[in-house]
Amino acid sequence: MNISALDKQTAQIGMLPTEAAHLLQGLEAMRDELGEIAEELINLLRGNGIEPPPKPEHVRTEYAGPE
């Protein structure tokens, strides 16, 4: 993420689509806590064609016990 323009009222950032997808995923997960600003950012990201990353079909977990 890079800040490309900044003034007292606005900021413009540039980021890779994968970063934006993860940002969108996090904003949607914390939508209730973040309130109106989250809704605005979610709408901006989705309006620019960003979708959250796909969920994996299978999550692999392993346990390595004490040796």
mmCIF file of N, CA, C and O in Angstrom:
data_model
loop_
_atom_site.group_PDB
_atom_site.id
_atom_site.type_symbol
_atom_site.label_atom_id
_atom_site.label_comp_id
_atom_site.label_asym_id
_atom_site.label_seq_id
_atom_site.Cartn_x
_atom_site.Cartn_y
_atom_site.Cartn_z
ATOM 1 N N MET A 1 0.849 -1.158 0.000
ATOM 2 C CA MET A 1 0.000 0.000 0.000
ATOM 3 C C MET A 1 0.902 1.230 0.000
ATOM 4 O O MET A 1 1.828 1.329 0.779
ATOM 5 N N ASN A 2 0.610 2.132 -0.911
ATOM 6 C CA ASN A 2 1.377 3.372 -1.025
ATOM 7 C C ASN A 2 0.427 4.554 -1.040
ATOM 8 O O ASN A 2 -0.606 4.528 -1.700
ATOM 9 N N ILE A 3 0.780 5.596 -0.320
ATOM 10 C CA ILE A 3 0.000 6.830 -0.365
ATOM 11 C C ILE A 3 0.416 7.587 -1.614
ATOM 12 O O ILE A 3 1.580 7.914 -1.790
ATOM 13 N N SER A 4 -0.555 7.861 -2.502
ATOM 14 C CA SER A 4 -0.221 8.542 -3.745
ATOM 15 C C SER A 4 -0.594 10.020 -3.715
ATOM 16 O O SER A 4 -0.032 10.805 -4.458
ATOM 17 N N ALA A 5 -1.530 10.414 -2.869
ATOM 18 C CA ALA A 5 -1.906 11.819 -2.726
ATOM 19 C C ALA A 5 -2.466 12.016 -1.319
ATOM 20 O O ALA A 5 -3.184 11.178 -0.812
ATOM 21 N N LEU A 6 -2.123 13.138 -0.717
ATOM 22 C CA LEU A 6 -2.551 13.389 0.653
ATOM 23 C C LEU A 6 -2.729 14.883 0.846
ATOM 24 O O LEU A 6 -1.873 15.669 0.481
ATOM 25 N N ASP A 7 -3.873 15.271 1.388
ATOM 26 C CA ASP A 7 -4.088 16.654 1.801
ATOM 27 C C ASP A 7 -4.912 16.636 3.086
ATOM 28 O O ASP A 7 -5.117 15.574 3.671
ATOM 29 N N LYS A 8 -5.384 17.767 3.543
ATOM 30 C CA LYS A 8 -6.071 17.831 4.835
ATOM 31 C C LYS A 8 -7.446 17.168 4.827
ATOM 32 O O LYS A 8 -7.978 16.834 5.873
ATOM 33 N N GLN A 9 -8.031 16.955 3.656
ATOM 34 C CA GLN A 9 -9.371 16.389 3.570
ATOM 35 C C GLN A 9 -9.420 14.957 3.028
ATOM 36 O O GLN A 9 -10.336 14.215 3.346
ATOM 37 N N THR A 10 -8.467 14.591 2.192
ATOM 38 C CA THR A 10 -8.522 13.294 1.532
ATOM 39 C C THR A 10 -7.153 12.636 1.476
ATOM 40 O O THR A 10 -6.127 13.299 1.625
ATOM 41 N N ALA A 11 -7.195 11.350 1.250
ATOM 42 C CA ALA A 11 -5.970 10.585 1.013
ATOM 43 C C ALA A 11 -6.255 9.586 -0.091
ATOM 44 O O ALA A 11 -7.334 8.997 -0.140
ATOM 45 N N GLN A 12 -5.316 9.409 -0.990
ATOM 46 C CA GLN A 12 -5.421 8.395 -2.030
ATOM 47 C C GLN A 12 -4.319 7.384 -1.798
ATOM 48 O O GLN A 12 -3.165 7.756 -1.564
ATOM 49 N N ILE A 13 -4.688 6.116 -1.858
ATOM 50 C CA ILE A 13 -3.696 5.060 -1.699
ATOM 51 C C ILE A 13 -3.742 4.143 -2.905
ATOM 52 O O ILE A 13 -4.767 4.006 -3.562
ATOM 53 N N GLY A 14 -2.630 3.533 -3.183
ATOM 54 C CA GLY A 14 -2.542 2.536 -4.241
ATOM 55 C C GLY A 14 -2.156 1.210 -3.619
ATOM 56 O O GLY A 14 -1.300 1.165 -2.735
ATOM 57 N N MET A 15 -2.810 0.144 -4.047
ATOM 58 C CA MET A 15 -2.480 -1.181 -3.520
ATOM 59 C C MET A 15 -2.777 -2.241 -4.564
ATOM 60 O O MET A 15 -3.543 -1.995 -5.503
ATOM 61 N N LEU A 16 -2.175 -3.369 -4.391
ATOM 62 C CA LEU A 16 -2.409 -4.497 -5.281
ATOM 63 C C LEU A 16 -3.826 -5.022 -5.079
ATOM 64 O O LEU A 16 -4.367 -4.924 -3.972
ATOM 65 N N PRO A 17 -4.427 -5.586 -6.105
ATOM 66 C CA PRO A 17 -5.779 -6.145 -5.951
ATOM 67 C C PRO A 17 -5.882 -7.197 -4.848
ATOM 68 O O PRO A 17 -6.896 -7.271 -4.162
ATOM 69 N N THR A 18 -4.831 -7.986 -4.656
ATOM 70 C CA THR A 18 -4.886 -8.990 -3.581
ATOM 71 C C THR A 18 -4.922 -8.328 -2.210
ATOM 72 O O THR A 18 -5.623 -8.800 -1.312
ATOM 73 N N GLU A 19 -4.157 -7.238 -2.044
ATOM 74 C CA GLU A 19 -4.204 -6.497 -0.777
ATOM 75 C C GLU A 19 -5.590 -5.902 -0.555
ATOM 76 O O GLU A 19 -6.116 -5.938 0.553
ATOM 77 N N ALA A 20 -6.167 -5.349 -1.607
ATOM 78 C CA ALA A 20 -7.499 -4.754 -1.510
ATOM 79 C C ALA A 20 -8.540 -5.814 -1.161
ATOM 80 O O ALA A 20 -9.464 -5.554 -0.380
ATOM 81 N N ALA A 21 -8.398 -7.017 -1.699
ATOM 82 C CA ALA A 21 -9.334 -8.102 -1.398
ATOM 83 C C ALA A 21 -9.269 -8.479 0.079
ATOM 84 O O ALA A 21 -10.296 -8.691 0.728
ATOM 85 N N HIS A 22 -8.064 -8.536 0.626
ATOM 86 C CA HIS A 22 -7.912 -8.861 2.049
ATOM 87 C C HIS A 22 -8.420 -7.717 2.928
ATOM 88 O O HIS A 22 -9.004 -7.961 3.994
ATOM 89 N N LEU A 23 -8.211 -6.496 2.500
ATOM 90 C CA LEU A 23 -8.749 -5.341 3.221
ATOM 91 C C LEU A 23 -10.272 -5.410 3.250
ATOM 92 O O LEU A 23 -10.897 -5.215 4.303
ATOM 93 N N LEU A 24 -10.878 -5.712 2.120
ATOM 94 C CA LEU A 24 -12.333 -5.842 2.043
ATOM 95 C C LEU A 24 -12.824 -6.946 2.973
ATOM 96 O O LEU A 24 -13.805 -6.760 3.703
ATOM 97 N N GLN A 25 -12.139 -8.057 2.994
ATOM 98 C CA GLN A 25 -12.513 -9.170 3.865
ATOM 99 C C GLN A 25 -12.479 -8.736 5.338
ATOM 100 O O GLN A 25 -13.401 -9.030 6.100
ATOM 101 N N GLY A 26 -11.447 -8.011 5.724
ATOM 102 C CA GLY A 26 -11.344 -7.537 7.092
ATOM 103 C C GLY A 26 -12.401 -6.510 7.445
ATOM 104 O O GLY A 26 -12.970 -6.531 8.542
ATOM 105 N N LEU A 27 -12.685 -5.604 6.516
ATOM 106 C CA LEU A 27 -13.714 -4.596 6.757
ATOM 107 C C LEU A 27 -15.086 -5.233 6.923
ATOM 108 O O LEU A 27 -15.867 -4.839 7.793
ATOM 109 N N GLU A 28 -15.376 -6.230 6.102
ATOM 110 C CA GLU A 28 -16.664 -6.902 6.211
ATOM 111 C C GLU A 28 -16.771 -7.684 7.512
ATOM 112 O O GLU A 28 -17.835 -7.751 8.113
ATOM 113 N N ALA A 29 -15.666 -8.253 7.978
ATOM 114 C CA ALA A 29 -15.676 -9.001 9.236
ATOM 115 C C ALA A 29 -15.897 -8.082 10.435
ATOM 116 O O ALA A 29 -16.479 -8.490 11.438
ATOM 117 N N MET A 30 -15.454 -6.825 10.329
ATOM 118 C CA MET A 30 -15.566 -5.883 11.451
ATOM 119 C C MET A 30 -16.586 -4.778 11.181
ATOM 120 O O MET A 30 -16.535 -3.727 11.801
ATOM 121 N N ARG A 31 -17.484 -5.031 10.252
ATOM 122 C CA ARG A 31 -18.476 -4.043 9.826
ATOM 123 C C ARG A 31 -19.230 -3.433 11.010
ATOM 124 O O ARG A 31 -19.385 -2.220 11.084
ATOM 125 N N ASP A 32 -19.697 -4.239 11.940
ATOM 126 C CA ASP A 32 -20.474 -3.725 13.075
ATOM 127 C C ASP A 32 -19.639 -2.823 13.978
ATOM 128 O O ASP A 32 -20.119 -1.802 14.451
ATOM 129 N N GLU A 33 -18.392 -3.206 14.224
ATOM 130 C CA GLU A 33 -17.532 -2.427 15.105
ATOM 131 C C GLU A 33 -17.090 -1.105 14.473
ATOM 132 O O GLU A 33 -16.927 -0.108 15.159
ATOM 133 N N LEU A 34 -16.884 -1.114 13.159
ATOM 134 C CA LEU A 34 -16.352 0.068 12.471
ATOM 135 C C LEU A 34 -17.433 1.030 11.992
ATOM 136 O O LEU A 34 -17.144 2.194 11.739
ATOM 137 N N GLY A 35 -18.651 0.528 11.828
ATOM 138 C CA GLY A 35 -19.779 1.394 11.510
ATOM 139 C C GLY A 35 -19.761 1.991 10.115
ATOM 140 O O GLY A 35 -19.413 1.345 9.126
ATOM 141 N N GLU A 36 -20.122 3.263 10.056
ATOM 142 C CA GLU A 36 -20.359 3.958 8.788
ATOM 143 C C GLU A 36 -19.122 4.014 7.894
ATOM 144 O O GLU A 36 -19.228 3.868 6.670
ATOM 145 N N ILE A 37 -17.962 4.219 8.475
ATOM 146 C CA ILE A 37 -16.747 4.317 7.658
ATOM 147 C C ILE A 37 -16.458 2.986 6.961
ATOM 148 O O ILE A 37 -16.023 2.961 5.812
ATOM 149 N N ALA A 38 -16.734 1.863 7.645
ATOM 150 C CA ALA A 38 -16.540 0.555 7.023
ATOM 151 C C ALA A 38 -17.485 0.393 5.839
ATOM 152 O O ALA A 38 -17.077 -0.086 4.780
ATOM 153 N N GLU A 39 -18.729 0.786 6.006
ATOM 154 C CA GLU A 39 -19.702 0.679 4.917
ATOM 155 C C GLU A 39 -19.251 1.492 3.698
ATOM 156 O O GLU A 39 -19.345 1.034 2.565
ATOM 157 N N GLU A 40 -18.743 2.683 3.952
ATOM 158 C CA GLU A 40 -18.290 3.539 2.863
ATOM 159 C C GLU A 40 -17.112 2.905 2.128
ATOM 160 O O GLU A 40 -17.083 2.858 0.891
ATOM 161 N N LEU A 41 -16.141 2.384 2.882
ATOM 162 C CA LEU A 41 -14.973 1.758 2.258
ATOM 163 C C LEU A 41 -15.347 0.473 1.525
ATOM 164 O O LEU A 41 -14.838 0.198 0.435
ATOM 165 N N ILE A 42 -16.242 -0.326 2.105
ATOM 166 C CA ILE A 42 -16.712 -1.552 1.454
ATOM 167 C C ILE A 42 -17.365 -1.213 0.117
ATOM 168 O O ILE A 42 -17.088 -1.846 -0.906
ATOM 169 N N ASN A 43 -18.227 -0.212 0.128
ATOM 170 C CA ASN A 43 -18.901 0.188 -1.109
ATOM 171 C C ASN A 43 -17.914 0.701 -2.158
ATOM 172 O O ASN A 43 -18.058 0.407 -3.349
ATOM 173 N N LEU A 44 -16.896 1.442 -1.727
ATOM 174 C CA LEU A 44 -15.885 1.934 -2.664
ATOM 175 C C LEU A 44 -15.081 0.779 -3.261
ATOM 176 O O LEU A 44 -14.825 0.749 -4.470
ATOM 177 N N LEU A 45 -14.675 -0.165 -2.429
ATOM 178 C CA LEU A 45 -13.902 -1.302 -2.928
ATOM 179 C C LEU A 45 -14.737 -2.151 -3.884
ATOM 180 O O LEU A 45 -14.284 -2.492 -4.975
ATOM 181 N N ARG A 46 -15.952 -2.476 -3.483
ATOM 182 C CA ARG A 46 -16.814 -3.291 -4.350
ATOM 183 C C ARG A 46 -17.160 -2.539 -5.635
ATOM 184 O O ARG A 46 -17.257 -3.143 -6.702
ATOM 185 N N GLY A 47 -17.342 -1.216 -5.532
ATOM 186 C CA GLY A 47 -17.631 -0.404 -6.710
ATOM 187 C C GLY A 47 -16.497 -0.382 -7.713
ATOM 188 O O GLY A 47 -16.694 -0.103 -8.895
ATOM 189 N N ASN A 48 -15.284 -0.683 -7.244
ATOM 190 C CA ASN A 48 -14.118 -0.745 -8.126
ATOM 191 C C ASN A 48 -13.776 -2.179 -8.527
ATOM 192 O O ASN A 48 -12.673 -2.456 -9.000
ATOM 193 N N GLY A 49 -14.718 -3.092 -8.296
ATOM 194 C CA GLY A 49 -14.537 -4.467 -8.765
ATOM 195 C C GLY A 49 -13.769 -5.382 -7.841
ATOM 196 O O GLY A 49 -13.385 -6.480 -8.247
ATOM 197 N N ILE A 50 -13.526 -4.971 -6.623
ATOM 198 C CA ILE A 50 -12.788 -5.803 -5.672
ATOM 199 C C ILE A 50 -13.769 -6.760 -4.994
ATOM 200 O O ILE A 50 -14.839 -6.360 -4.558
ATOM 201 N N GLU A 51 -13.393 -8.022 -4.909
ATOM 202 C CA GLU A 51 -14.165 -9.044 -4.206
ATOM 203 C C GLU A 51 -13.271 -9.673 -3.146
ATOM 204 O O GLU A 51 -12.051 -9.731 -3.319
ATOM 205 N N PRO A 52 -13.848 -10.150 -2.040
ATOM 206 C CA PRO A 52 -13.026 -10.814 -1.026
ATOM 207 C C PRO A 52 -12.353 -12.057 -1.609
ATOM 208 O O PRO A 52 -12.867 -12.645 -2.562
ATOM 209 N N PRO A 53 -11.221 -12.460 -1.039
ATOM 210 C CA PRO A 53 -10.557 -13.661 -1.555
ATOM 211 C C PRO A 53 -11.458 -14.882 -1.369
ATOM 212 O O PRO A 53 -12.239 -14.934 -0.418
ATOM 213 N N PRO A 54 -11.367 -15.850 -2.270
ATOM 214 C CA PRO A 54 -12.206 -17.048 -2.129
ATOM 215 C C PRO A 54 -11.819 -17.833 -0.885
ATOM 216 O O PRO A 54 -10.647 -17.879 -0.497
ATOM 217 N N LYS A 55 -12.832 -18.436 -0.268
ATOM 218 C CA LYS A 55 -12.567 -19.278 0.902
ATOM 219 C C LYS A 55 -12.016 -20.613 0.421
ATOM 220 O O LYS A 55 -12.486 -21.158 -0.577
ATOM 221 N N PRO A 56 -11.019 -21.138 1.137
ATOM 222 C CA PRO A 56 -10.460 -22.428 0.719
ATOM 223 C C PRO A 56 -11.506 -23.533 0.855
ATOM 224 O O PRO A 56 -12.351 -23.496 1.754
ATOM 225 N N GLU A 57 -11.449 -24.506 -0.045
ATOM 226 C CA GLU A 57 -12.388 -25.621 0.019
ATOM 227 C C GLU A 57 -12.122 -26.493 1.236
ATOM 228 O O GLU A 57 -13.039 -27.061 1.806
ATOM 229 N N HIS A 58 -10.882 -26.608 1.615
ATOM 230 C CA HIS A 58 -10.522 -27.445 2.748
ATOM 231 C C HIS A 58 -9.421 -26.747 3.535
ATOM 232 O O HIS A 58 -8.412 -26.350 2.970
ATOM 233 N N VAL A 59 -9.634 -26.607 4.816
ATOM 234 C CA VAL A 59 -8.618 -26.021 5.680
ATOM 235 C C VAL A 59 -7.893 -27.163 6.367
ATOM 236 O O VAL A 59 -8.507 -28.012 7.022
ATOM 237 N N ARG A 60 -6.591 -27.185 6.212
ATOM 238 C CA ARG A 60 -5.790 -28.271 6.773
ATOM 239 C C ARG A 60 -5.170 -27.805 8.075
ATOM 240 O O ARG A 60 -4.524 -26.758 8.139
ATOM 241 N N THR A 61 -5.375 -28.557 9.106
ATOM 242 C CA THR A 61 -4.735 -28.281 10.395
ATOM 243 C C THR A 61 -4.000 -29.524 10.861
ATOM 244 O O THR A 61 -4.407 -30.643 10.584
ATOM 245 N N GLU A 62 -2.918 -29.306 11.523
ATOM 246 C CA GLU A 62 -2.125 -30.405 12.036
ATOM 247 C C GLU A 62 -1.721 -30.119 13.464
ATOM 248 O O GLU A 62 -1.561 -28.969 13.851
ATOM 249 N N TYR A 63 -1.550 -31.150 14.234
ATOM 250 C CA TYR A 63 -1.079 -31.012 15.598
ATOM 251 C C TYR A 63 0.194 -31.807 15.732
ATOM 252 O O TYR A 63 0.236 -33.004 15.424
ATOM 253 N N ALA A 64 1.224 -31.158 16.170
ATOM 254 C CA ALA A 64 2.483 -31.835 16.436
ATOM 255 C C ALA A 64 2.662 -31.827 17.949
ATOM 256 O O ALA A 64 2.973 -30.812 18.548
ATOM 257 N N GLY A 65 2.437 -32.955 18.553
ATOM 258 C CA GLY A 65 2.524 -33.082 20.003
ATOM 259 C C GLY A 65 3.944 -32.892 20.506
ATOM 260 O O GLY A 65 4.897 -32.786 19.730
ATOM 261 N N PRO A 66 4.073 -32.835 21.817
ATOM 262 C CA PRO A 66 5.426 -32.671 22.378
ATOM 263 C C PRO A 66 6.295 -33.876 22.061
ATOM 264 O O PRO A 66 5.834 -35.008 21.969
ATOM 265 N N GLU A 67 7.540 -33.603 21.875
ATOM 266 C CA GLU A 67 8.476 -34.693 21.522
ATOM 267 C C GLU A 67 9.107 -35.267 22.729
ATOM 268 O O GLU A 67 9.339 -34.735 23.725
#
